C-alpha positions as MATLAB code, in Angstrom:
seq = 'XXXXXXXXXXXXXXXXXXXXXXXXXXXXXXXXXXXXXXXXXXXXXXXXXXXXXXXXXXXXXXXXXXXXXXXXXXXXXXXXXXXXXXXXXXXXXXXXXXXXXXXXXX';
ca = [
      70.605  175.329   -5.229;
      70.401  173.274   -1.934;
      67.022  171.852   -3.043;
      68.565  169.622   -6.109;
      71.376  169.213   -3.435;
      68.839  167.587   -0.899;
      66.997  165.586   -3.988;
      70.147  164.676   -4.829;
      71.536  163.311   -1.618;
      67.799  161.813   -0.891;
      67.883  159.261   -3.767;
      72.296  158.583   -3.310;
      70.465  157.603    0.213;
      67.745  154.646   -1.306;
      70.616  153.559   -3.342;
      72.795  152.707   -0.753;
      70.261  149.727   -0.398;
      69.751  148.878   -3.692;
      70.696  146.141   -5.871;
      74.490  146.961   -7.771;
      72.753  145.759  -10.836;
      69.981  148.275  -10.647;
      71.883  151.320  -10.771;
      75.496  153.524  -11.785;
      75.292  154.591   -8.024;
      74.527  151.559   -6.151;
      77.007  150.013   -8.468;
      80.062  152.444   -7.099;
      78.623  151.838   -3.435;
      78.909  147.833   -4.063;
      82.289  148.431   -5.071;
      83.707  150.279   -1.897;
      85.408  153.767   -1.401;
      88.769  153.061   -3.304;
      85.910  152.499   -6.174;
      84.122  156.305   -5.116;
      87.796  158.213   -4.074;
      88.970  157.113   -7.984;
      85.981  158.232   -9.831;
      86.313  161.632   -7.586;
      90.014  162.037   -8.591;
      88.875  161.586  -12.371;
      86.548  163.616  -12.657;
      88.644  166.582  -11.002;
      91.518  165.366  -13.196;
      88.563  166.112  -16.365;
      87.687  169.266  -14.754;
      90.928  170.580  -14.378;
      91.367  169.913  -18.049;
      88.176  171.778  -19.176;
      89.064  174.485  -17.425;
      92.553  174.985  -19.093;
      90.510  174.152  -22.288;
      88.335  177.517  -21.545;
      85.384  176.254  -22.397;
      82.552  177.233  -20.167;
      80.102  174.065  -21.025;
      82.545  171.445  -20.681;
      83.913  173.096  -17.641;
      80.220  172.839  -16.135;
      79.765  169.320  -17.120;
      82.905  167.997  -15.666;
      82.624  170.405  -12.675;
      78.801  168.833  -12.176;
      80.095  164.836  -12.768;
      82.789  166.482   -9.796;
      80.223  167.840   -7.572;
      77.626  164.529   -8.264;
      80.608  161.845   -7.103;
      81.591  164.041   -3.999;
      78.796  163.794   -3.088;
      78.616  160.104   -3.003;
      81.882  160.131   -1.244;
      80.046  161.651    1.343;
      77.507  159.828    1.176;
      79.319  157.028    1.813;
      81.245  158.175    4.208;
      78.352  159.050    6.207;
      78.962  163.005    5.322;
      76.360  165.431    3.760;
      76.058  168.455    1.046;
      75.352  170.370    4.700;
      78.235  169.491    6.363;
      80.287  170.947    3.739;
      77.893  173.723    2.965;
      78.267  174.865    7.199;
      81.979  174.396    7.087;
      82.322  177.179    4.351;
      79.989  179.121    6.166;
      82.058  179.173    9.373;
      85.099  180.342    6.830;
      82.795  183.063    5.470;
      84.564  186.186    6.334;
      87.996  184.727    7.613;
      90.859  185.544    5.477;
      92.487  182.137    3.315;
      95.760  182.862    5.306;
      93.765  183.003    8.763;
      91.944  179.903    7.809;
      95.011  178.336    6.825;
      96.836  179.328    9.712;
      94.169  177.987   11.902;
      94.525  174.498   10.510;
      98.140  174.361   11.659;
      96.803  174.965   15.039;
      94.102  172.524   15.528;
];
């Protein structure tokens, strides 16, 4: 999975640069993070929806378009897949109420 994650986060990289005209992505980047943080909270919004509708394929879709503009909020935030991917990995094993409770502390 972590390879179309790196391809992924390779080409939201060269778009960064690109022309707004020239592509969806360099488009959102022109338009700042209010731009990204909205089409994030839609596309949970649609994937909360698919999932009370049941249906596996449109809860993949919407949970990919989810996963796909994350990621460009991390992108632009200066954030990778890998940050996010070692962050669960140093809650592997810990409890949700540990975790949680260790929050409060920090």
């Amino acid at each position: 999975m972590s390879d179309i994650l790196k391809q992924l986060e390779a080409v939201l990289a060269e778009r960064k640069n690109a022309d707004a005209e020239s592509s969806y992505v360099a488009e959102l980047y022109s338009k700042g993070l209010d731009a990204i943080l909205k089409k994030v909270g839609e596309e949970a919004t649609e994937t909360v929806m698919a999932a009370k509708d049941g249906e596996a394929d449109k809860i993949i879709y919407e949970t990919a378009d989810l996963w796909f503009h994350t990621m460009v909020m991390l992108s632009s935030q200066g954030l990778s897949y890998q940050d996010v991917l070692n962050e669960l990995g140093r809650r592997f094993g810990m409890s949700g109420l540990e975790e949680k409770a260790n929050r409060k502390e920090s």
